[in-house]
XYZ file of C-alpha atoms in Angstrom:
695
model
C -10.701 -100.340 -101.626
C -13.917 -98.370 -101.942
C -16.278 -99.467 -104.700
C -15.963 -96.884 -107.527
C -19.728 -96.494 -107.858
C -19.657 -95.067 -104.306
C -17.195 -92.278 -105.197
C -18.256 -88.697 -105.897
C -15.560 -86.248 -107.011
C -17.233 -82.858 -106.723
C -16.318 -79.182 -106.754
C -18.148 -76.272 -105.199
C -18.013 -73.111 -107.291
C -19.718 -69.730 -107.472
C -19.282 -65.968 -107.510
C -17.342 -64.260 -104.703
C -19.365 -64.230 -101.514
C -22.174 -66.556 -102.615
C -21.201 -68.862 -99.748
C -19.089 -71.683 -101.224
C -16.606 -71.950 -98.371
C -19.386 -71.827 -95.756
C -21.295 -74.525 -97.700
C -18.179 -76.736 -97.710
C -17.741 -76.104 -93.981
C -21.344 -77.217 -93.303
C -20.919 -80.339 -95.423
C -17.790 -81.274 -93.444
C -19.680 -80.780 -90.169
C -22.676 -82.840 -91.300
C -20.487 -85.698 -92.478
C -18.603 -85.708 -89.187
C -15.304 -84.576 -90.723
C -14.994 -81.575 -88.363
C -16.685 -80.980 -85.020
C -16.564 -77.197 -84.732
C -17.655 -75.094 -87.662
C -15.472 -72.176 -88.728
C -16.641 -68.939 -90.253
C -15.138 -67.174 -93.271
C -15.982 -63.786 -91.688
C -13.621 -64.609 -88.791
C -11.081 -66.297 -91.073
C -11.447 -69.640 -89.257
C -12.748 -71.950 -91.987
C -11.066 -75.257 -92.756
C -10.456 -74.787 -96.459
C -9.318 -71.125 -96.380
C -6.048 -71.756 -94.566
C -3.684 -69.241 -96.245
C -2.999 -66.037 -94.262
C -4.079 -63.971 -97.254
C -7.386 -65.911 -97.440
C -8.191 -65.516 -93.756
C -7.474 -61.786 -93.938
C -9.428 -60.993 -97.053
C -12.248 -63.455 -96.309
C -11.993 -64.891 -99.830
C -10.762 -68.176 -101.222
C -7.601 -67.893 -103.322
C -6.567 -71.431 -104.062
C -8.761 -74.462 -104.321
C -8.525 -76.772 -101.310
C -9.240 -80.497 -101.353
C -10.883 -82.565 -98.667
C -12.584 -85.951 -98.296
C -15.648 -86.991 -96.290
C -18.291 -89.747 -96.210
C -22.100 -89.589 -96.485
C -24.360 -92.652 -96.564
C -21.470 -95.057 -97.376
C -20.326 -92.824 -100.241
C -16.911 -91.193 -100.363
C -17.035 -87.514 -101.360
C -13.808 -85.890 -102.577
C -14.621 -82.178 -102.436
C -12.705 -79.254 -103.908
C -13.658 -75.767 -102.679
C -12.729 -73.339 -105.470
C -12.248 -69.549 -105.426
C -14.935 -67.242 -106.806
C -12.808 -64.209 -107.567
C -12.228 -63.661 -111.267
C -8.452 -63.276 -110.929
C -8.296 -66.912 -109.805
C -10.594 -68.529 -112.376
C -7.636 -70.673 -113.392
C -8.173 -72.553 -110.096
C -11.802 -73.199 -110.994
C -10.945 -74.247 -114.530
C -8.315 -76.754 -113.507
C -10.457 -78.155 -110.710
C -13.410 -78.653 -113.071
C -11.074 -80.475 -115.425
C -10.589 -83.310 -112.921
C -14.030 -83.423 -111.287
C -17.028 -85.561 -112.201
C -19.701 -83.305 -110.734
C -20.213 -80.003 -109.008
C -22.463 -77.813 -106.924
C -23.021 -74.319 -108.335
C -23.826 -72.014 -105.435
C -25.848 -68.865 -106.150
C -26.641 -66.111 -103.683
C -30.387 -65.813 -103.001
C -30.266 -62.023 -103.312
C -27.327 -61.543 -105.754
C -28.531 -64.251 -108.146
C -26.482 -65.156 -111.202
C -23.421 -62.908 -110.922
C -20.714 -62.417 -113.596
C -18.248 -64.850 -112.095
C -20.959 -67.504 -111.807
C -21.486 -67.077 -115.566
C -17.785 -67.658 -116.268
C -17.617 -70.694 -113.986
C -20.808 -72.066 -115.510
C -19.305 -71.680 -118.990
C -16.132 -73.500 -117.874
C -18.247 -76.300 -116.399
C -20.233 -76.594 -119.659
C -17.002 -76.817 -121.655
C -15.704 -79.515 -119.283
C -19.099 -81.372 -119.439
C -19.403 -81.447 -115.657
C -22.808 -82.427 -114.199
C -24.055 -79.977 -111.597
C -26.560 -79.421 -108.845
C -27.661 -75.855 -108.144
C -27.835 -74.569 -104.597
C -29.542 -71.209 -104.060
C -27.993 -70.093 -100.778
C -28.528 -67.219 -98.312
C -32.336 -67.330 -98.471
C -32.351 -65.848 -94.957
C -30.896 -62.607 -96.347
C -32.618 -59.319 -97.119
C -33.835 -59.277 -100.708
C -33.504 -63.039 -101.218
C -35.827 -64.437 -103.882
C -35.523 -68.109 -104.844
C -37.883 -67.900 -107.836
C -36.061 -64.888 -109.286
C -32.741 -66.784 -109.155
C -34.360 -69.804 -110.862
C -35.522 -67.462 -113.675
C -32.002 -66.038 -113.982
C -30.521 -69.532 -114.291
C -32.871 -70.055 -117.248
C -32.430 -66.662 -118.895
C -28.836 -65.666 -118.106
C -27.184 -69.095 -118.149
C -29.555 -70.687 -120.664
C -29.756 -73.763 -118.402
C -32.771 -75.801 -117.291
C -33.159 -75.806 -113.500
C -35.079 -78.819 -112.152
C -36.602 -77.444 -108.942
C -36.293 -80.112 -106.216
C -37.013 -78.028 -103.092
C -39.059 -74.881 -102.390
C -38.354 -72.409 -99.548
C -40.732 -72.117 -96.592
C -40.760 -68.449 -95.598
C -38.185 -65.964 -96.883
C -35.597 -63.544 -95.418
C -35.955 -63.545 -91.588
C -38.854 -66.023 -91.735
C -36.951 -68.658 -93.754
C -37.271 -71.824 -91.676
C -37.111 -74.814 -93.988
C -37.768 -76.375 -97.375
C -40.401 -78.452 -99.114
C -39.050 -81.596 -100.785
C -40.988 -81.540 -104.050
C -40.585 -85.272 -104.776
C -41.704 -86.639 -101.402
C -44.112 -83.720 -100.788
C -42.822 -83.339 -97.223
C -41.618 -80.225 -95.392
C -38.266 -80.144 -93.594
C -38.426 -77.485 -90.878
C -35.452 -76.435 -88.714
C -35.674 -74.778 -85.294
C -33.706 -71.649 -84.370
C -30.843 -73.447 -82.626
C -28.689 -73.214 -85.755
C -27.840 -76.915 -85.453
C -28.171 -78.843 -88.735
C -29.598 -81.953 -87.046
C -32.460 -80.098 -85.322
C -35.194 -80.472 -87.921
C -38.584 -82.157 -88.200
C -40.266 -83.675 -91.233
C -43.797 -82.284 -91.370
C -46.716 -81.892 -93.726
C -46.445 -79.076 -96.270
C -47.764 -75.728 -94.911
C -51.362 -75.219 -96.116
C -50.543 -72.114 -98.151
C -47.922 -74.040 -100.153
C -49.783 -77.253 -100.974
C -50.944 -76.089 -104.386
C -47.555 -74.672 -105.378
C -45.736 -77.845 -104.265
C -48.120 -80.044 -106.320
C -47.600 -77.820 -109.377
C -43.782 -78.032 -109.065
C -43.981 -81.811 -108.575
C -45.865 -82.144 -111.845
C -43.267 -79.988 -113.625
C -40.468 -82.063 -112.092
C -41.954 -85.396 -113.261
C -42.743 -84.051 -116.739
C -39.135 -82.919 -117.192
C -37.644 -86.087 -115.688
C -39.625 -88.638 -117.763
C -38.363 -87.029 -120.983
C -35.255 -89.138 -120.288
C -37.133 -92.407 -120.862
C -39.553 -92.832 -123.794
C -41.502 -95.751 -122.263
C -42.095 -93.922 -118.992
C -43.071 -90.812 -120.901
C -45.711 -92.685 -122.916
C -47.074 -94.294 -119.749
C -47.117 -90.913 -117.968
C -49.052 -89.341 -120.854
C -51.582 -92.126 -120.470
C -52.058 -91.074 -116.868
C -49.748 -93.584 -115.157
C -47.392 -92.033 -112.609
C -43.865 -93.520 -112.581
C -42.461 -95.031 -109.359
C -40.091 -93.015 -107.180
C -37.170 -95.272 -108.283
C -37.943 -94.582 -111.939
C -38.168 -90.834 -111.391
C -34.838 -90.824 -109.553
C -33.236 -92.897 -112.295
C -34.429 -90.360 -114.896
C -33.167 -87.421 -112.835
C -29.796 -89.142 -112.520
C -29.579 -89.715 -116.280
C -30.670 -86.158 -117.176
C -28.202 -84.685 -114.677
C -25.370 -86.750 -116.135
C -26.256 -85.672 -119.682
C -26.544 -81.969 -118.656
C -30.203 -81.972 -119.802
C -31.137 -80.219 -116.554
C -29.705 -79.291 -113.147
C -31.454 -80.358 -109.905
C -31.994 -77.129 -107.958
C -32.063 -76.854 -104.156
C -32.453 -73.981 -101.729
C -31.366 -73.198 -98.200
C -29.014 -71.234 -95.985
C -25.588 -72.736 -95.382
C -24.761 -70.187 -92.686
C -27.945 -71.049 -90.750
C -27.540 -74.788 -91.464
C -30.886 -75.152 -93.215
C -31.360 -77.439 -96.200
C -27.853 -78.924 -96.409
C -28.798 -82.603 -95.841
C -30.962 -82.653 -98.965
C -28.004 -81.423 -101.030
C -25.760 -84.194 -99.690
C -28.469 -86.739 -100.504
C -28.660 -85.281 -104.007
C -24.874 -85.583 -104.479
C -25.199 -89.294 -103.727
C -28.468 -89.791 -105.657
C -27.915 -87.726 -108.792
C -24.277 -86.796 -109.417
C -22.258 -89.354 -111.402
C -19.569 -91.654 -110.052
C -16.175 -91.683 -111.842
C -17.275 -94.641 -113.983
C -20.397 -92.858 -115.240
C -18.805 -89.772 -116.800
C -17.378 -89.767 -120.314
C -13.774 -90.901 -119.968
C -10.955 -88.430 -120.693
C -9.731 -88.463 -124.315
C -6.125 -89.422 -125.031
C -4.159 -87.147 -127.365
C -1.192 -87.427 -129.666
C 1.783 -85.885 -127.795
C 3.223 -84.426 -131.041
C 0.131 -82.728 -132.486
C -2.155 -82.453 -129.441
C -4.971 -83.930 -131.564
C -7.274 -86.586 -130.008
C -6.271 -90.147 -130.952
C -9.810 -91.474 -130.617
C -8.853 -93.551 -127.561
C -9.976 -92.776 -124.006
C -8.772 -93.382 -120.446
C -11.370 -95.896 -119.263
C -11.946 -95.478 -115.526
C -10.975 -98.786 -113.990
C -8.421 -99.959 -111.442
C -7.505 -102.875 -113.766
C -6.228 -100.687 -116.642
C -2.667 -99.372 -116.935
C -1.975 -96.173 -114.957
C -3.263 -92.893 -116.426
C -3.277 -89.824 -114.175
C -3.245 -86.052 -114.544
C -1.279 -83.611 -112.368
C -3.731 -80.723 -112.056
C -2.192 -78.532 -109.371
C 1.115 -77.980 -107.644
C 1.265 -76.450 -104.210
C 4.234 -75.548 -102.072
C 3.708 -75.769 -98.337
C 5.768 -76.176 -95.213
C 6.404 -79.863 -95.951
C 7.662 -79.360 -99.521
C 6.107 -79.420 -102.981
C 2.799 -81.244 -103.288
C 1.539 -82.438 -106.654
C -2.240 -82.966 -106.760
C -3.152 -85.873 -109.014
C -6.423 -87.247 -110.325
C -6.050 -90.935 -111.158
C -8.247 -91.886 -114.124
C -7.151 -95.481 -114.619
C -5.045 -98.086 -112.890
C -3.412 -98.005 -109.461
C -0.566 -96.027 -107.939
C 1.508 -97.398 -105.059
C 4.262 -95.982 -102.917
C 7.621 -96.845 -104.481
C 6.215 -97.252 -108.026
C 8.161 -95.829 -110.941
C 5.971 -93.806 -113.265
C 6.548 -91.984 -116.543
C 5.797 -88.314 -117.129
C 4.785 -88.381 -120.801
C 5.328 -84.618 -121.182
C 9.027 -84.736 -120.253
C 9.750 -88.383 -121.143
C 11.370 -88.824 -117.697
C 10.469 -91.366 -115.030
C 9.932 -90.561 -111.361
C 9.593 -92.700 -108.283
C 6.512 -92.186 -106.134
C 7.655 -91.328 -102.616
C 5.095 -90.263 -100.020
C 1.441 -90.231 -101.038
C -1.113 -88.331 -98.992
C -4.816 -87.775 -98.847
C -5.547 -84.103 -98.205
C -7.919 -82.521 -95.739
C -7.282 -78.809 -96.503
C -3.767 -78.323 -95.041
C -3.712 -81.540 -93.001
C -2.625 -84.751 -94.610
C -3.059 -88.479 -94.041
C -0.333 -90.752 -95.397
C -1.540 -93.549 -97.692
C 0.280 -96.419 -99.427
C -1.800 -96.806 -102.548
C -4.563 -95.169 -104.555
C -6.635 -96.202 -107.549
C -8.772 -94.943 -110.431
C -11.223 -92.294 -109.223
C -9.005 -91.010 -106.412
C -7.757 -87.450 -106.006
C -4.516 -87.518 -104.009
C -1.287 -85.572 -103.547
C 2.270 -86.816 -103.936
C 5.108 -85.185 -101.990
C 8.369 -84.098 -103.606
C 7.915 -84.763 -107.335
C 10.705 -83.101 -109.286
C 9.761 -82.264 -112.871
C 5.981 -82.485 -112.935
C 4.048 -79.379 -113.974
C 0.319 -78.622 -114.075
C -1.330 -80.505 -116.938
C 1.319 -83.257 -117.241
C 0.188 -86.844 -117.714
C 1.626 -89.556 -115.447
C 1.454 -93.094 -116.782
C 2.864 -96.606 -116.774
C 6.389 -96.569 -118.343
C 5.424 -99.659 -120.411
C 2.331 -97.968 -121.807
C 2.937 -94.316 -122.641
C -0.181 -92.141 -123.077
C -1.041 -88.427 -122.993
C -4.299 -87.136 -121.539
C -6.013 -84.079 -122.989
C -3.923 -81.124 -121.782
C -5.126 -77.972 -120.045
C -5.302 -74.589 -121.787
C -4.562 -71.512 -119.712
C -5.599 -67.901 -120.354
C -3.005 -65.282 -121.344
C -2.163 -62.643 -118.698
C -3.477 -59.117 -119.359
C -1.523 -57.033 -116.842
C 2.096 -56.833 -115.755
C 4.213 -55.056 -113.119
C 7.967 -54.582 -112.902
C 9.489 -55.577 -109.543
C 12.940 -55.565 -108.050
C 14.163 -56.646 -104.607
C 14.886 -53.816 -102.151
C 18.298 -55.243 -101.292
C 20.982 -57.306 -103.043
C 20.412 -60.471 -100.960
C 16.779 -60.485 -102.041
C 17.372 -61.312 -105.687
C 18.420 -64.946 -105.204
C 15.593 -65.511 -102.710
C 13.156 -63.881 -105.149
C 14.318 -66.117 -108.018
C 13.720 -69.320 -106.041
C 10.363 -68.120 -104.678
C 9.056 -66.987 -108.065
C 10.102 -70.331 -109.578
C 7.886 -72.121 -107.050
C 4.980 -69.711 -107.585
C 5.029 -70.092 -111.373
C 4.916 -73.877 -110.973
C 1.851 -73.485 -108.723
C -0.101 -71.067 -110.915
C 0.143 -71.351 -114.723
C -1.767 -68.064 -115.219
C 1.067 -66.237 -113.436
C 4.054 -65.638 -115.723
C 7.451 -64.100 -115.211
C 10.049 -62.750 -117.579
C 13.216 -60.700 -117.271
C 13.499 -57.524 -119.275
C 16.901 -58.082 -120.835
C 17.594 -54.378 -121.388
C 16.716 -53.069 -117.941
C 17.318 -56.271 -115.949
C 13.917 -55.817 -114.229
C 11.714 -58.769 -113.402
C 8.262 -58.502 -114.981
C 5.369 -60.314 -113.254
C 2.311 -60.946 -115.423
C -1.131 -61.944 -114.219
C -4.908 -61.888 -114.621
C -5.660 -58.678 -112.720
C -4.560 -56.234 -110.025
C -5.716 -58.433 -107.133
C -3.908 -61.465 -108.615
C -0.576 -59.601 -108.714
C -1.208 -57.911 -105.330
C -1.535 -61.283 -103.708
C 1.569 -62.632 -105.477
C 3.629 -59.686 -104.147
C 2.107 -60.264 -100.694
C 3.033 -63.983 -100.779
C 6.605 -63.093 -101.827
C 6.843 -60.736 -98.873
C 5.211 -62.865 -96.199
C 5.848 -66.449 -97.178
C 9.303 -65.985 -98.672
C 10.494 -62.822 -96.894
C 11.325 -60.879 -100.082
C 10.681 -57.110 -99.890
C 9.995 -55.700 -103.363
C 9.887 -52.329 -105.060
C 6.864 -52.478 -107.346
C 6.526 -50.405 -110.511
C 3.291 -49.066 -111.997
C 1.070 -51.732 -113.625
C 1.482 -52.109 -117.397
C -1.256 -53.170 -119.782
C -0.614 -56.031 -122.213
C -1.321 -54.196 -125.489
C -1.311 -56.027 -128.816
C -0.886 -54.918 -132.419
C -2.695 -55.840 -135.619
C -3.120 -54.605 -139.194
C -6.081 -53.015 -140.933
C -5.472 -53.430 -144.672
C -4.213 -56.142 -147.037
C -0.807 -55.827 -148.715
C 0.687 -57.806 -151.583
C 4.475 -57.662 -151.693
C 7.675 -59.408 -152.692
C 11.001 -59.824 -150.896
C 14.316 -61.314 -151.994
C 17.098 -62.335 -149.632
C 20.452 -62.591 -151.434
C 23.878 -63.010 -149.903
C 27.024 -63.822 -151.834
C 30.254 -64.190 -149.907
C 32.769 -66.819 -151.050
C 31.559 -70.439 -151.174
C 27.838 -71.114 -151.349
C 25.581 -68.070 -150.972
C 22.048 -67.635 -149.667
C 19.036 -67.025 -151.859
C 15.307 -66.950 -151.200
C 12.581 -64.989 -152.983
C 8.990 -64.886 -151.736
C 5.829 -63.275 -153.111
C 3.163 -63.023 -150.434
C -0.064 -61.393 -149.297
C -0.571 -60.148 -145.752
C -4.123 -59.369 -144.645
C -6.096 -58.852 -141.415
C -7.297 -62.211 -140.006
C -10.511 -63.089 -138.209
C -10.749 -61.711 -134.628
C -8.967 -64.030 -132.134
C -7.402 -66.080 -134.935
C -3.831 -65.206 -133.867
C -1.460 -65.935 -136.757
C -2.410 -68.114 -139.733
C -0.191 -69.111 -142.626
C -1.034 -70.838 -145.872
C 0.799 -71.496 -149.105
C -0.804 -71.523 -152.542
C 2.447 -71.865 -154.493
C 2.057 -74.022 -157.599
C 4.717 -75.315 -159.967
C 7.493 -75.598 -157.387
C 8.749 -71.985 -157.511
C 9.244 -72.301 -153.751
C 9.833 -76.013 -153.033
C 7.514 -77.507 -150.420
C 10.327 -78.226 -147.963
C 10.952 -74.461 -147.568
C 7.331 -73.542 -146.712
C 7.717 -74.294 -142.966
C 10.821 -72.053 -142.900
C 8.808 -69.165 -144.374
C 6.047 -69.744 -141.804
C 8.624 -69.914 -138.986
C 10.218 -66.633 -140.128
C 6.896 -64.772 -140.098
C 5.730 -66.401 -136.842
C 8.923 -65.450 -134.988
C 8.426 -61.789 -135.960
C 4.822 -61.750 -134.667
C 6.168 -61.470 -131.112
C 7.394 -57.890 -131.654
C 5.108 -55.619 -133.654
C 6.281 -52.645 -135.718
C 4.474 -49.889 -133.767
C 5.743 -50.357 -130.227
C 7.080 -53.917 -130.089
C 3.886 -55.556 -128.731
C 2.899 -59.033 -130.027
C 0.911 -58.933 -133.275
C -2.508 -60.624 -133.463
C -4.990 -61.709 -136.128
C -2.776 -61.680 -139.208
C -3.070 -63.992 -142.193
C -0.060 -64.570 -144.462
C -0.356 -66.327 -147.811
C 2.721 -67.358 -149.775
C 1.668 -67.481 -153.435
C 4.911 -67.409 -155.461
C 8.642 -66.875 -155.266
C 11.930 -68.145 -156.605
C 14.768 -70.377 -155.486
C 18.305 -71.255 -156.498
C 19.294 -74.899 -156.893
C 22.507 -74.446 -154.868
C 22.137 -71.324 -152.746
C 18.592 -71.802 -151.435
C 18.167 -73.247 -147.956
C 15.581 -73.233 -145.180
C 17.565 -70.570 -143.341
C 17.629 -68.320 -146.417
C 13.836 -68.478 -146.707
C 13.409 -67.887 -142.969
C 15.556 -64.726 -143.224
C 13.557 -63.658 -146.294
C 10.296 -63.989 -144.305
C 11.713 -61.880 -141.451
C 12.783 -59.177 -143.896
C 9.372 -59.339 -145.587
C 7.626 -58.770 -142.231
C 9.722 -55.661 -141.521
C 9.155 -54.359 -145.054
C 5.395 -54.936 -145.348
C 3.835 -54.557 -141.892
C 4.160 -50.740 -141.784
C 2.368 -50.645 -145.175
C -0.542 -52.717 -143.825
C -1.963 -50.010 -141.561
C -0.599 -51.243 -138.221
C -2.905 -50.527 -135.293
C -2.647 -50.800 -131.524
C -5.166 -53.044 -129.682
C -6.020 -52.800 -125.993
C -7.579 -55.374 -123.637
C -11.244 -54.631 -122.913
C -12.659 -55.911 -119.633
C -16.193 -57.089 -118.938
C -17.009 -55.008 -115.876
C -19.886 -55.588 -113.471
C -20.497 -52.862 -110.882
C -22.961 -53.024 -108.010
C -24.022 -49.682 -106.537
C -26.782 -48.444 -104.192
C -29.608 -46.663 -106.076
C -28.631 -43.127 -105.124
C -25.167 -43.335 -106.738
C -26.117 -44.856 -110.118
C -25.670 -41.553 -112.007
C -22.186 -40.956 -110.552
C -21.036 -44.507 -111.298
C -22.265 -44.442 -114.915
C -20.751 -40.968 -115.467
C -17.424 -42.218 -114.128
C -17.479 -45.354 -116.329
C -18.214 -43.171 -119.375
C -15.217 -40.979 -118.522
C -13.155 -44.176 -118.477
C -14.226 -44.810 -122.110
C -16.681 -47.489 -120.926
C -19.614 -48.794 -122.988
C -22.597 -49.445 -120.715
C -24.358 -52.627 -121.860
C -27.021 -53.282 -119.261
C -28.535 -52.104 -115.970
C -30.463 -54.367 -113.607
C -32.294 -53.056 -110.576
C -32.183 -55.363 -107.545
C -33.702 -55.013 -104.094
C -30.648 -53.402 -102.534
C -29.149 -51.548 -105.492
C -28.352 -51.605 -109.202
C -25.964 -53.753 -111.213
C -24.338 -52.002 -114.157
C -22.653 -54.121 -116.812
C -20.307 -52.685 -119.403
C -17.078 -53.029 -121.362
C -14.188 -50.817 -120.222
C -10.528 -50.694 -121.360
C -8.225 -52.226 -118.728
C -5.876 -49.220 -118.841
C -8.667 -47.043 -117.417
C -9.525 -49.400 -114.548
C -6.397 -49.179 -112.369
C -7.245 -48.242 -108.800
C -10.962 -48.267 -109.651
C -12.016 -49.867 -106.365
C -10.830 -46.776 -104.429
C -12.822 -44.388 -106.638
C -15.909 -46.613 -106.481
C -15.807 -46.818 -102.691
C -15.427 -43.036 -102.386
C -18.376 -42.454 -104.749
C -20.674 -44.935 -102.990
C -19.615 -44.329 -99.344
C -17.932 -47.714 -99.289
C -20.976 -49.721 -100.428
C -20.112 -50.294 -104.095
C -18.517 -53.510 -105.357
C -17.243 -54.548 -108.736
C -15.692 -57.452 -110.583
C -14.133 -57.653 -113.997
C -12.719 -60.219 -116.370
C -10.950 -60.071 -119.702
C -13.365 -59.945 -122.635
C -11.533 -59.163 -125.893
C -8.992 -56.949 -127.646
C -10.249 -53.832 -129.450
C -8.562 -51.005 -131.415
C -7.145 -48.149 -129.313
C -8.350 -44.609 -130.113
C -5.611 -42.673 -131.959
C -4.805 -40.282 -129.067
C -4.396 -43.203 -126.611
C -2.291 -45.168 -129.112
C 0.028 -42.189 -129.654
C 0.537 -41.811 -125.911
C 1.269 -45.541 -125.409
C 3.773 -45.589 -128.291
C 5.479 -42.437 -126.931
C 5.751 -44.006 -123.440
C 7.282 -47.190 -124.858
C 9.850 -45.159 -126.829
C 10.704 -43.165 -123.704
C 11.116 -46.333 -121.623
C 13.342 -47.858 -124.294
C 15.450 -44.686 -124.504
C 16.145 -44.874 -120.752
C 17.371 -48.468 -120.942
């Protein structure tokens, strides 16, 4: 078994098109994992193996692969950059110990990089920064370093400096060793020479070395005192400080290069080994109480000698059957073992275990703490479930997934399709927790819900190509919500007398608008036992169940606070069910009085346009009820940031391409819910009524 201190579980993440997949490809070539390098422009890369990925030139699902560098085992996950698939990034970060954030030398810190960076901060994942594509027009390493500081609020620790820029980019200066690594034009990663620093860069390199040491020694008080007295620390000490600061997220070692041209990649691999933590060095995963979801204060210590604790973080269906990707945090897992799924309470036997290399697999018999593996044919395991030793039941901290913001109605074109569609959709929902499906009971239509138009497009495409189901697709629907705008104090009595014992429950309550994003909150301030304590949960349950269908147009209700402050009960006729019915009646009675209001999802939109079309693009966003927040001029065009309602953004890519002669690009992600203007709300409510009338 490999020594755990020699493991590095890392992810590569960035904005669309910053070069993650190409970087992974180069790493695999350098470590001898593959012999011919693919290219994402031709759709021949190792980790983008889905048809849809090869066609669109983007990564859709994260792919796992393993390679070795300097006696260290690197388990690498290449994650997608497109916003509709952030779920893949989030769940990959959850099980990784370190990562490489790739930024485009000319695009800099783009919106999706911000989201991924935020996810990585929340998951406390140590990172290196790689500023890629320095051979491109408009590339500027120092500008990107500034953006990392200002936009992400992070501290970049500059480890290499570029020699030349754009077409003249030929190598990097290693700030620590004060040596230059210069590649020739053959495009081969091994064709480089270590030289003295070019004369015009000597001063700059010395200045950056001083900054690097000053930042690094802050991690060790003794070294810092000695350094202030003029004593330079040894190389070992500096590296030890960089390793500690990287682990504690105090700073992020920053490298530069061009993955496509194979320049600068070796130094990144060295940095993964030198500075990113091994599985034993990161804070262990907290264990939670399965009933409440609260942390128990215990942790899953990473060690092969503990009892088994593992997390299923991804399920993938391929031509060999269902694969469950598992990160083992503690203990060992062997073929034939019986394990417990603490989420379902059921045991499963481990059949075939495999180590993944994109879509190839190597069979293995056992795995241990620190490993990321896949198990074939598990029955009832879903994303986020904990697998453990049946004699020692534990639950690891679960994953939280975002709510979908867009839905489409689909139905199969022919009768035979509906059974096939049911099976296929079942598999797809298991694979992707941000993709949800429900059946509209009135119309019998199947409603697919997702994170954006591209997300659902690709799902429909997979149904057609992978599963052979032709669908008729309805117009996209926005996931509106409802809320209230004014407080109401009210009383409701539920009384029913019909032979035998009756039902009685009286509640006095206040309903008021809650804090934004608070969902539904309930509290009781009843004193003196007018509503006995055992009935409070029933009142809460009654209100909560009604929140799903609002009074305006039946959309879920958000940000409402209910306080039960008095009421009455009957010694014989009162029961939990009576109080639950009373709460439901109270909701119907009081919500219309509380100034119900429709909310719509607002998207954070980031548009890139060439200079000469800025006016048109801004005018168009304003017509779509957009609020422009920021404009940034770059070398090749302008980035416009703003908030725009999702309902106005359907089909936007077509309009943008027409306006900018095909050169514009945009990305968007869900930001928040905001009140709908009255005219829009009226139209939405009228459409819902019309749809319901047809059913």
